[in-house]
XYZ file of C-alpha atoms in Angstrom:
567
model
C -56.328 -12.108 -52.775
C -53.009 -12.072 -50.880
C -53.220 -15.058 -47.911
C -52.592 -13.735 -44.773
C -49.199 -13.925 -43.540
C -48.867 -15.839 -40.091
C -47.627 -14.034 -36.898
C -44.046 -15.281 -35.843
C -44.508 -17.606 -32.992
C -43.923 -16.078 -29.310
C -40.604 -16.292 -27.852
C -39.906 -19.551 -25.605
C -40.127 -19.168 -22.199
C -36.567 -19.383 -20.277
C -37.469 -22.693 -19.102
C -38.702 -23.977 -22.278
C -35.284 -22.556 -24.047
C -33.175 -24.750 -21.618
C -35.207 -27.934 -21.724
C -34.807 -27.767 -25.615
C -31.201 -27.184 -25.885
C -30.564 -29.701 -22.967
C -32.346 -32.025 -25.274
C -30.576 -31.098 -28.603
C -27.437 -30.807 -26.990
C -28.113 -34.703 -25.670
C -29.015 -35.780 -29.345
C -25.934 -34.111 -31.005
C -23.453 -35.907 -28.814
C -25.195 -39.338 -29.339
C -25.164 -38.221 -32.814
C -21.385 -36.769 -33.155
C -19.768 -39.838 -31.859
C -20.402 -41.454 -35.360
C -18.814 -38.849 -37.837
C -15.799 -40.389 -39.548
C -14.748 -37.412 -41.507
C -13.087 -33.974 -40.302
C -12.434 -36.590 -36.775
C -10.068 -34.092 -35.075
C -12.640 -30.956 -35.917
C -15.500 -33.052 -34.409
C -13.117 -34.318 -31.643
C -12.952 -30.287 -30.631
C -16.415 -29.448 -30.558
C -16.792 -32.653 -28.853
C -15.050 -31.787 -25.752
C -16.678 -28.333 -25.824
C -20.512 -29.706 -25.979
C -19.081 -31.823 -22.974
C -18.529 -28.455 -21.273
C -21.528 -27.299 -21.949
C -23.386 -29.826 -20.661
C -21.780 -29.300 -17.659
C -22.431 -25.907 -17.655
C -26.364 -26.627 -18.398
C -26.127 -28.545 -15.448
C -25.152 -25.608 -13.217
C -27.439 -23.498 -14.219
C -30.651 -25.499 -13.600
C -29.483 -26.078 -10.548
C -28.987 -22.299 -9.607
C -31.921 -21.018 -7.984
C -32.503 -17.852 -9.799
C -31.575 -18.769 -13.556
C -34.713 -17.749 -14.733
C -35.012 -14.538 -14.138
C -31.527 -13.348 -15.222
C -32.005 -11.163 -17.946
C -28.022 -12.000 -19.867
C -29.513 -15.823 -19.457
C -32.667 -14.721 -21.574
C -30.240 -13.420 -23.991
C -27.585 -15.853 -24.101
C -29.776 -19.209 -23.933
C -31.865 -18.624 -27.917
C -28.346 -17.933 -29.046
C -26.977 -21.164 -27.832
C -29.804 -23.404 -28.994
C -29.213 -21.298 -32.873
C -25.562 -22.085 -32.554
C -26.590 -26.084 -31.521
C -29.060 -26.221 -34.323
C -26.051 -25.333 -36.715
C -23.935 -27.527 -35.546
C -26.826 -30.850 -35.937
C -27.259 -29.283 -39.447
C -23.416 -29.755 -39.717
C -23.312 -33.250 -38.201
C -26.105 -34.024 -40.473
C -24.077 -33.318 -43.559
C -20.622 -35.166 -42.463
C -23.131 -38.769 -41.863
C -24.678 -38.050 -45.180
C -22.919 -39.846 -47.541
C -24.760 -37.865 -50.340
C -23.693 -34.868 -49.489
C -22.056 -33.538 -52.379
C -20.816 -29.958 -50.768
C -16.653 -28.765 -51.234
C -14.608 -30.046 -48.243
C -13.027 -26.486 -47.612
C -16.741 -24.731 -47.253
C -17.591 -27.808 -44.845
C -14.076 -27.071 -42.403
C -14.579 -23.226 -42.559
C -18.437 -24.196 -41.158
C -16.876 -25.782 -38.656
C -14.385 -23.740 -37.575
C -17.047 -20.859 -37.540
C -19.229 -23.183 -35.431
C -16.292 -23.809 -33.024
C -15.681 -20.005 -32.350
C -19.307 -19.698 -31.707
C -19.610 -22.633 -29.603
C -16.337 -21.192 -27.417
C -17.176 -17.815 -27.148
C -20.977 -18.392 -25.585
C -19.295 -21.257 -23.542
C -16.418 -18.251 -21.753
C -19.909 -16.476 -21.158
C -21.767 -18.915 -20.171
C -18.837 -20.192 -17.240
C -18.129 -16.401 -16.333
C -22.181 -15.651 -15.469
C -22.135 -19.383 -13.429
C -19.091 -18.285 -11.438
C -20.267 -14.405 -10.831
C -22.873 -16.059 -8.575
C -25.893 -13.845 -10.043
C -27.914 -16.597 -10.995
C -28.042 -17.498 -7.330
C -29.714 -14.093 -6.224
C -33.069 -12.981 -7.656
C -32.329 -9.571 -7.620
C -29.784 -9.963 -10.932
C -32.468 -9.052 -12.937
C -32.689 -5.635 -11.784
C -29.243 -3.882 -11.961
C -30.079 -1.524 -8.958
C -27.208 0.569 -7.179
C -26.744 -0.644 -3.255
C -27.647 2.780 -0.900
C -25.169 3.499 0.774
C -23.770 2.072 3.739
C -24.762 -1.057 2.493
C -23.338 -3.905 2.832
C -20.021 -5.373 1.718
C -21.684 -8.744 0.882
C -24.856 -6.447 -1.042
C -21.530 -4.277 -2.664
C -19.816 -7.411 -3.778
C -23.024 -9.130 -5.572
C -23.501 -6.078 -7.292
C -19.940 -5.190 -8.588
C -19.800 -8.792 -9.952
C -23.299 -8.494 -11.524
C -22.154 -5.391 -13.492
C -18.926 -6.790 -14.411
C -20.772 -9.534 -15.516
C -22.878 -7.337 -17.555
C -20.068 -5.491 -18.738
C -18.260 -9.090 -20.687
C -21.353 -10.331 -21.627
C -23.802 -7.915 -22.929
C -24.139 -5.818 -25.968
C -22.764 -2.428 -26.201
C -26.029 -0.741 -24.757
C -25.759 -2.967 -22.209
C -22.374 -2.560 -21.581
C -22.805 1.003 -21.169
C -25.500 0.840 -18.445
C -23.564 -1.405 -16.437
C -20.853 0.847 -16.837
C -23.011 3.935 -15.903
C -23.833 2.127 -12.878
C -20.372 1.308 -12.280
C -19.004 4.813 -12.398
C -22.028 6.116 -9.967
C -21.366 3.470 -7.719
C -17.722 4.744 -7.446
C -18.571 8.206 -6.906
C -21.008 7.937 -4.277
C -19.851 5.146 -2.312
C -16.162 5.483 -0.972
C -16.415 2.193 0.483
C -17.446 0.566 -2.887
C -13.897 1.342 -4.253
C -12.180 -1.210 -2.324
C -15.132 -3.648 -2.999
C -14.638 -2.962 -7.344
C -10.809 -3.294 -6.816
C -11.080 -6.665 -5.119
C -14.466 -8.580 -6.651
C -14.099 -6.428 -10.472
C -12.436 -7.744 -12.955
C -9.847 -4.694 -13.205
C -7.692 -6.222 -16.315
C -11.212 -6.170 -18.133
C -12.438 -2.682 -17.496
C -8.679 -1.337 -18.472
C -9.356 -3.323 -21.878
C -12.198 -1.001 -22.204
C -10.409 1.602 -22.243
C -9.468 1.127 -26.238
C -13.217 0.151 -27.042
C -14.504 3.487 -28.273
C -18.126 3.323 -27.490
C -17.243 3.011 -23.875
C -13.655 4.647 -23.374
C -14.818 7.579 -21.795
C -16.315 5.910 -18.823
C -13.808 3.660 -18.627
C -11.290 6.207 -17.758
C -13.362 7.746 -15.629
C -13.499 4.485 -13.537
C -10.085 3.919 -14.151
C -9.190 7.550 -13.319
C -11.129 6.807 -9.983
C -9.762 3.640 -9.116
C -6.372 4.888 -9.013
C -6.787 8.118 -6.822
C -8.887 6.207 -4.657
C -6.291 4.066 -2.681
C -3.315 2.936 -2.295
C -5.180 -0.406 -2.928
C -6.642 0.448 -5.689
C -3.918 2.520 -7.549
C -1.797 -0.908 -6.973
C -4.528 -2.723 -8.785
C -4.609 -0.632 -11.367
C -1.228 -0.496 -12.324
C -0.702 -3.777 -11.700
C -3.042 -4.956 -14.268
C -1.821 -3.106 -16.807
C -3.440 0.463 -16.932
C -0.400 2.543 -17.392
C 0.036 2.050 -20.823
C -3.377 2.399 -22.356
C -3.747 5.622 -20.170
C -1.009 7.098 -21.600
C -2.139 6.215 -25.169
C -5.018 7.781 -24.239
C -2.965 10.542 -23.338
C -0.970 10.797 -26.455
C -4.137 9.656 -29.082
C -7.402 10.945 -26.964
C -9.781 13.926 -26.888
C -9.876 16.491 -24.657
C -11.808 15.745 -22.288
C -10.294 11.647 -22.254
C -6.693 12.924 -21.898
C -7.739 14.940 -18.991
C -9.226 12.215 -17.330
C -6.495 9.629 -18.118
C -3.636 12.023 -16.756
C -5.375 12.619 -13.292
C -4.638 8.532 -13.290
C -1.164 8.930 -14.861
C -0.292 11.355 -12.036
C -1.746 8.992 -9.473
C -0.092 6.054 -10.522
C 3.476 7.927 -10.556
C 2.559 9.110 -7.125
C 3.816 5.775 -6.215
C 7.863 5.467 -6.494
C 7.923 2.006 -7.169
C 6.116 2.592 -10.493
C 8.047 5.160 -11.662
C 10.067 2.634 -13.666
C 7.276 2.259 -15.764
C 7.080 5.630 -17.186
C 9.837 5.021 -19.285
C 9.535 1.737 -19.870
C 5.853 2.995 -21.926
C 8.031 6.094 -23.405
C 5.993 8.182 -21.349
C 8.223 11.284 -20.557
C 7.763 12.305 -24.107
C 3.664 11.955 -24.176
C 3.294 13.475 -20.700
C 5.449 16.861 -21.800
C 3.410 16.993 -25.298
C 0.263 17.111 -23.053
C 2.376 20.258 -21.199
C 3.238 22.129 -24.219
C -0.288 21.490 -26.003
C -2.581 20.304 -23.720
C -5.760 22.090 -21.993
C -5.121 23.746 -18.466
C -6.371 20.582 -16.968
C -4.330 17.877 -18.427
C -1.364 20.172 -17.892
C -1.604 20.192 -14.471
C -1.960 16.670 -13.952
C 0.705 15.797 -16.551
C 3.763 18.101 -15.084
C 2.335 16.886 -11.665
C 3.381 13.013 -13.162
C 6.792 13.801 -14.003
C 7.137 16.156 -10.888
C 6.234 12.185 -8.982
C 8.903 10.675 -11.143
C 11.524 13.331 -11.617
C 13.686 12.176 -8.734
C 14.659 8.844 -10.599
C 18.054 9.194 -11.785
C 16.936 7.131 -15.098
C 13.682 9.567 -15.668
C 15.942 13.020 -15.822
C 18.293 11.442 -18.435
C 14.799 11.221 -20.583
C 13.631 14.568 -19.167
C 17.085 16.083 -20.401
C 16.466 14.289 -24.114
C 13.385 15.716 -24.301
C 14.071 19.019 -23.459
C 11.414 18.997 -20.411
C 13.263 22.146 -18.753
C 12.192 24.622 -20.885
C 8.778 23.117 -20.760
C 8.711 23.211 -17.004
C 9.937 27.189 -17.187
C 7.202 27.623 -19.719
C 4.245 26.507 -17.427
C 5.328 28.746 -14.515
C 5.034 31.690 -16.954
C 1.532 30.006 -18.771
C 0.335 27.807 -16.742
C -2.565 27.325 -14.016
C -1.902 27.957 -10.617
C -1.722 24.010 -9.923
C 0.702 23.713 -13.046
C 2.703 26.520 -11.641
C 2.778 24.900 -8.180
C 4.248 21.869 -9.712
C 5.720 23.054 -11.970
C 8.020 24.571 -9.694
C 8.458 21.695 -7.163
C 9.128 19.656 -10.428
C 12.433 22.540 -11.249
C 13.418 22.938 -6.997
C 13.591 18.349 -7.289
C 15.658 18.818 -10.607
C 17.833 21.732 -9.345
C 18.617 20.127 -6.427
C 19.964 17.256 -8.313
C 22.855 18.114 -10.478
C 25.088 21.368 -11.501
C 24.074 20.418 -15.143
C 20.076 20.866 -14.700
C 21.112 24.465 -12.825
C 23.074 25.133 -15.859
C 19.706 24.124 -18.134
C 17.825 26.561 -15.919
C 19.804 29.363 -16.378
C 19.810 29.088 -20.332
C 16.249 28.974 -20.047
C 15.671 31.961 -18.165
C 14.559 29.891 -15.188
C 15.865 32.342 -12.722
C 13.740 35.046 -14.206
C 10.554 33.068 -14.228
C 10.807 31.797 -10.249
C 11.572 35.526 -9.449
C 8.480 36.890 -11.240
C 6.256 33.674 -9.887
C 7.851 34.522 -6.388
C 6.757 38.534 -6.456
C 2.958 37.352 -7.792
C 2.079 34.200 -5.978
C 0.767 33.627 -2.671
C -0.177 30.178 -2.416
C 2.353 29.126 0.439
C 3.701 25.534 -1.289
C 3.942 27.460 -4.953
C 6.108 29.957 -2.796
C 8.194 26.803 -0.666
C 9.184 25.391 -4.356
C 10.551 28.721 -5.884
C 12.404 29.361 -3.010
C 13.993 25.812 -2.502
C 14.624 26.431 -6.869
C 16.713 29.809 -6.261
C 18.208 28.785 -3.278
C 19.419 25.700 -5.255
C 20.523 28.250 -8.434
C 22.336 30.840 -5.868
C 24.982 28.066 -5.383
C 25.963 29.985 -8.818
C 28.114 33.006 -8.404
C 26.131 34.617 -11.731
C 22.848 33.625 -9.875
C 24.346 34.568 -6.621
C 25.560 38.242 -7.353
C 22.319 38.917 -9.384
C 20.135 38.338 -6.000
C 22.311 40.078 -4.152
C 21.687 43.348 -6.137
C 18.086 42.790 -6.264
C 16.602 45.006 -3.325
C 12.679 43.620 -4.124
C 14.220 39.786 -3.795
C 15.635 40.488 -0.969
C 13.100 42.637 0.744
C 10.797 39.905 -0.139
C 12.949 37.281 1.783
C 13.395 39.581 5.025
C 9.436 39.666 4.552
C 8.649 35.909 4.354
C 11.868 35.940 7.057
C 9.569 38.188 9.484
C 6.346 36.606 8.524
C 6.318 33.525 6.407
C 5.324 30.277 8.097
C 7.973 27.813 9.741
C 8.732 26.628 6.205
C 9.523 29.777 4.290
C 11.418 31.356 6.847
C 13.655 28.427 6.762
C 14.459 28.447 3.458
C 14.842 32.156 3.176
C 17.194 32.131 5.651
C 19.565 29.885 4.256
C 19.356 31.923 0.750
C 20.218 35.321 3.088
C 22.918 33.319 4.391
C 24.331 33.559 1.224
C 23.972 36.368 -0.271
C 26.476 39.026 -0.144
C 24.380 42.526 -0.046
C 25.229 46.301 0.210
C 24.704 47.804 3.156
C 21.925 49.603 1.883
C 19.799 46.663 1.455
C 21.355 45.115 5.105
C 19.422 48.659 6.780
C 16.556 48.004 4.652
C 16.199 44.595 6.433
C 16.980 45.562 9.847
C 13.365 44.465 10.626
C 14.113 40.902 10.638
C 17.130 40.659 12.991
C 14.657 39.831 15.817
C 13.058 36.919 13.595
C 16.502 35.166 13.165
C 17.363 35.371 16.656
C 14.198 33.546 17.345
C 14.999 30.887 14.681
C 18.688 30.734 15.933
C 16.849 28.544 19.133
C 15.118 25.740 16.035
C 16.978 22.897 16.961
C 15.848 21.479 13.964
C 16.050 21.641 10.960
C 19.683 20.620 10.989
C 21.747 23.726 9.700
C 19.080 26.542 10.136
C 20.730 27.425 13.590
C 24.144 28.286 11.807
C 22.195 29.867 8.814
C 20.149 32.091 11.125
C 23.504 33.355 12.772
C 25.280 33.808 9.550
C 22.851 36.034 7.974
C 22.174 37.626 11.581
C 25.779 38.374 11.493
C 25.671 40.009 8.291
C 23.258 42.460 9.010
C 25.215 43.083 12.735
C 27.793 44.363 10.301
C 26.534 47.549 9.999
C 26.652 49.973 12.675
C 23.066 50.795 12.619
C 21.805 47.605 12.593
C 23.713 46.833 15.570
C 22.025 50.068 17.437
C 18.650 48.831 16.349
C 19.219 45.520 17.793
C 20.262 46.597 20.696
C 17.136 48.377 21.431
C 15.525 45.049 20.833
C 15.130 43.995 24.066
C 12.915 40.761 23.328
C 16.058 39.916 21.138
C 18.992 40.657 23.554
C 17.052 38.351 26.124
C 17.043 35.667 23.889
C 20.845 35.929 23.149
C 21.739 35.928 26.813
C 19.148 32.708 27.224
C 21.349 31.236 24.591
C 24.515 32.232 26.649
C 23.834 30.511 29.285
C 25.418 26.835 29.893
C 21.802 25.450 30.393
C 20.851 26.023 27.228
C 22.062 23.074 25.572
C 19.934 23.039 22.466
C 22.021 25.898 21.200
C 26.039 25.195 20.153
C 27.407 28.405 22.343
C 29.519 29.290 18.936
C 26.610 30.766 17.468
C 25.213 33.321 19.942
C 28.786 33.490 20.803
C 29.338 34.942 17.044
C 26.587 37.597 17.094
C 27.928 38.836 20.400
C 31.324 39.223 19.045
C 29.641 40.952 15.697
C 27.848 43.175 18.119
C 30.902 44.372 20.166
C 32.959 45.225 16.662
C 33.477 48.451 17.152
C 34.339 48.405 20.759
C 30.722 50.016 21.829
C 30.369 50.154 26.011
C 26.492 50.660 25.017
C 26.068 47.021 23.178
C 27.934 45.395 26.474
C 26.162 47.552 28.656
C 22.665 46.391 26.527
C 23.469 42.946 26.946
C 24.556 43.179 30.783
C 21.217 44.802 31.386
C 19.474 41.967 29.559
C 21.031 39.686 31.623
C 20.058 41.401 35.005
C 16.605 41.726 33.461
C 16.471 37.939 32.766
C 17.507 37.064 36.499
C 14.996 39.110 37.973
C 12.458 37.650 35.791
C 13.543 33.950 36.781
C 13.855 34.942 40.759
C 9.660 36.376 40.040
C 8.701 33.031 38.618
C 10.376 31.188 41.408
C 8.216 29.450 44.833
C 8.907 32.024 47.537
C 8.514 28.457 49.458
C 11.137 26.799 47.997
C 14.231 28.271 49.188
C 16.988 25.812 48.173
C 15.502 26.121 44.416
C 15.683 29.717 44.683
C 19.163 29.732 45.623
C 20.369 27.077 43.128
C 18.964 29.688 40.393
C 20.528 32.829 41.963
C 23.925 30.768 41.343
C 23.010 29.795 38.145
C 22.138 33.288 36.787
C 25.271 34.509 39.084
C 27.196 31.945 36.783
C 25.885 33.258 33.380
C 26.715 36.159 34.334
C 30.126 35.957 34.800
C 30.171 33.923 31.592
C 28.319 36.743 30.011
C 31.244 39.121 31.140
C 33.661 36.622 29.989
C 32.106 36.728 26.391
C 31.676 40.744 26.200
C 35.333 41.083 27.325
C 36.826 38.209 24.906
C-alpha cells in the first residue's frame, strides 16, 4: 500500500512571513561578517541586506502592511531569496566544500540581482504611501468628484501595481488606470503629477500591455497642456512614433492622435526630426487606415511651419502625399490636408512650384466645388490664393467661370473669413467681361467690406476688385440702382469717416463716372440728399445747436461730394 502523501503546509500568515525573514535576515548578517572568500561579492550583498533591514523596519511600522496584497506577494519571495543566500554563506564558511569557484560567483551574482530587484520594489511600495491606507488592498476607482488627496492615493497605488506586479496584475491596474482617465477629467492632472509618466511610456514596448498604454499615453497628451508637456518631456515621442512605424492598426491609430498632440505644441516640433519622424508620419498617410491618416497629416500640418521640417518634407516627397489625401482622404484628412498645402504655399515660390507639378491646383479646385465644411473651404482658398501669385495659375482662374462664380458666391455669402480671402483672389484675377456681369451680384458685398478696418489690406482689395467689375458699363447701371450701396459710398465720402482712406471710395467713384454718365452723379447726389435727411430724422428736435452742427456737416460732404463727381 502506497503511504499517504502529506498536504503542503498552509501559507504563513503576513505577519508570520515578516517576523521570519526579520529573523533570518538578522542571522545572515551576524553570519556574513565572517566569510573570507569572494570578500568584495559578500561586501555587496552586505550593504544591500543593510537596506533591507531598513526597509523591514518601515514597513512594520506602516499601519496597513498587512493587508496589502503586492506585500503578500513580495514578502515569501524575499524570505526564498534570504534562504538562498544562508545556503550560500553556508558553503563559503565550510571549509569542506568542495564545489568549482566559478558556479559559487555566478550563485552569487544571481543572488545579488535577486536581492536588488525585490529591494527597488520593496523601497518604491514604502514610498507610494499604500501601506499607510487600508484601502490598498482593494484597487477601487475614486467616484467622481472625489477628492484630489482620494485621486492621488489611488494613482500611486496603481502605479505601484503597475512596477511591481505580474503581468495580470499589471494589466488590471492598467485597466483601472485608463477608466480612471476617461471618466474623470480632473484625474488627468492628478496621473500627470503623482504617476510615474517615464514608467507607463516604457510600457509602451512591453507587448502584453502596449495597447493600453497608448491609450493612456494617447490621453495624457490631448488632455492638457500639462499633461502633453509631461509626456513629451519624459520621453514619449519616440516610442509613439515606433509605434507608429512598427504597430497594428488599431496601436498606430492611437499613438498618432498623441503624435499630433504633441506637435500641436511648437516648441516640440524640433523633435520630429530629431526621431526621423517626417518619414514615419507620411508612410502612415500613404498606407495607413482613415484614422491614423488624419491624425498623422494633422502632425506635420502642426510642424510644417518650421523652416528645418519642410527641407525633410521636400526629401520625402510629402507634397504629393498631401495632394493625394485631398483627393482620398477623410474629410478631417482633407481639412488638414489642405491647411497643411495653404502653410507650405505660403512659404516659398519652390513649394508653389511642387504644387503645380503635382496637380495641386486641380485637386483644391475640385475639393473647393464639393466641400462645405467652412475651415476645409478657408484652407483651399488661402492654397489658390497663394498659387494665383503664378501667372499660369493666375490666367487659368481667370477663365474658369464656376471658380469664379463660386468666389462672388462665398463673396455674397460666405462668413467674415471666406469673403476675405475671396476677395483678395478677385482682386487679382483678370476676367472677361462676361464673367464681371455674371458677378454683378456681389458689388454690394464689397462695398460693405470696403468699411472692415481690419484685416489690414482687405479695404484696398475690396475696392480693387469693386473697381473691376465698375468697368463694365452694366455693372455700373446695376450699382447705381443699389441704393443701400451708393449710401455707403457717400458715408465713406464724408471727412468723418476716418476708418476709411478717402482714396478708396474715391476710386470707385471715379470708376463709376468713366464714361461721363450725368445719371451715376445724379445717383450719388441723390444718395447724399437721402443720407442727410436720414441724419436730420435721427436727430433731438430739442437739441438745436446739434442739429445745426450736422446740417453743416452734411452741407460740407456735400460740396465735397460735388468736388469728387466733378474731379
Amino acid at each position: 500500500m502506497y503511504s499517504a502523501v502529506a498536504p503542503p503546509p498552509p501559507p504563513l500568515s503576513p505577519v508570520d512571513t515578516l517576523h521570519q525573514t526579520t529573523t533570518l535576515l538578522s542571522t545572515i548578517l551576524q553570519a556574513s561578517s565572517s566569510v573570507n572568500s569572494f570578500t568584495a561579492r559578500w561586501q555587496v550583498i552586505r550593504s544591500k541586506l543593510v537596506v533591507l533591514s531598513s526597509s523591514l523596519s518601515s514597513i512594520s511600522d506602516s499601519t496597513h502592511w498587512s493587508e496589502n496584497h503586492i506585500l503578500q506577494t513580495l514578502l515569501p519571495d524575499l524570505l526564498s531569496t534570504l534562504r538562498r543566500i544562508q545556503t550560500l554563506c553556508d558553503q563559503c564558511t565550510d571549509f569542506s566544500y568542495k564545489a568549482g569557484k566559478l558556479l559559487m560567483q555566478s550563485d552569487l551574482d544571481m543572488a545579488t540581482g535577486w536581492l536588488s530587484k525585490q529591494l527597488q520594489d520593496l523601497d518604491l511600495l514604502i514610498r507610494s504611501g499604500v501601506l499607510c491606507h487600508s484601502t490598498a488592498i482593494v484597487l477601487s476607482q475614486p467616484a467622481p468628484g472625489s477628492s484630489s488627496e482620494d485621486l492621488g492615493f489611488f494613482v500611486r497605488d496603481v502605479f505601484t501595481r503597475l512596477q511591481i506586479g505580474g503581468v495580470e496584475f499589471k494589466r488590471k491596474a492598467m485597466e483601472c488606470l485608463v477608466q480612471l482617465l476617461i471618466e474623470d477629467e480632473k484625474a488627468v492632472k492628478v496621473v500627470a503629477n503623482e504617476g510615474n509618466i517615464r514608467y507607463l511610456i516604457q510600457l509602451l514596448d512591453v507587448n502584453d500591455l502596449s495597447e493600453q498604454a497608448v491609450s493612456a499615453v494617447s490621453i495624457l497628451a490631448c488632455a492638457s497642456e500639462e499633461s502633453r508637456k509631461t509626456v513629451f518631456e519624459e520621453g514619449g515621442l519616440g516610442p509613439l512614433l515606433r509605434i507608429l512605424e512598427f504597430g497594428s492598426v488599431q496601436l498606430k491609430e492611437k499613438a498618432s492622435i498623441a503624435v499630433e498632440a504633441i506637435t500641436g505644441d511648437v516648441d516640440n516640433a524640433w523633435a520630429i526630426t530629431a526621431y526621423g519622424g517626417v518619414p514615419i508620419l507620411l508612410d502612415v498617410c500613404r498606407s495607413g487606415s482613415l484614422t491614423a491618416q488624419s491624425h498623422a497629416i494633422g502632425a506635420i500640418m502642426n510642424v510644417a511651419s518650421v523652416e528645418d521640417v519642410r527641407v525633410y518634407l521636400c526629401e520625402e516627397s510629402a507634397v504629393a502625399v498631401m495632394v493625394q489625401l485631398l483627393v482620398s482622404g477623410s474629410a478631417a484628412s482633407q481639412e488638414k490636408s489642405a491647411n497643411c498645402i495653404a502653410i507650405v504655399a505660403s512659404s516659398s515660390k519652390y513649394f508653389r512650384s511642387l504644387l503645380i507639378q503635382e496637380k495641386g491646383l486641380e485637386s483644391l479646385l475640385h475639393l473647393l466645388h464639393r466641400s462645405s465644411n467652412p475651415d476645409t473651404l478657408e484652407y483651399v482658398l488661402r492654397s489658390i490664393h497663394s498659387l494665383s501669385t503664378s501667372d499660369s495659375v493666375s490666367r487659368l482662374l481667370s477663365s474658369s467661370s464656376l471658380f469664379i462664380t463660386q468666389i462672388a458666391e462665398f463673396i455674397e455669402q460666405g462668413n467674415p473669413t471666406l469673403q476675405q480671402i475671396s476677395t483678395s483672389i478677385l482682386a487679382n484675377l483678370c476676367i472677361t467681361d462676361s464673367n464681371k456681369r455674371g458677378i454683378a451680384g456681389c458689388m454690394g458685398p464689397l462695398v460693405k467690406l470696403m468699411e472692415s478696418a481690419k484685416p489690414v489690406g482687405l479695404q484696398e482689395a475690396a475696392m480693387q476688385a469693386l473697381t473691376s467689375l465698375l468697368s463694365v458699363k452694366q455693372n455700373r447701371s446695376f450699382f447705381a440702382r443699389d441704393e443701400k450701396s451708393m449710401m455707403r459710398l457717400v458715408h465713406m465720402l464724408d471727412p468723418l469717416t476716418e476708418s476709411v482712406p478717402k482714396k478708396f471710395p474715391v476710386a470707385v467713384v471715379y470708376t463709376l463716372m468713366t464714361d461721363g454718365s450725368n445719371t451715376c452723379r445724379r445717383k450719388l447726389m441723390e444718395a447724399e440728399v437721402g443720407r442727410s435727411r436720414n441724419l436730420n430724422r435721427t436727430s433731438s428736435q430739442g437739441a438745436c445747436l446739434d442739429s445745426s452742427s450736422s446740417c453743416g456737416s452734411s452741407h460740407g460732404n456735400k460740396s465735397q461730394l460735388t468736388s469728387y463727381t466733378h474731379g
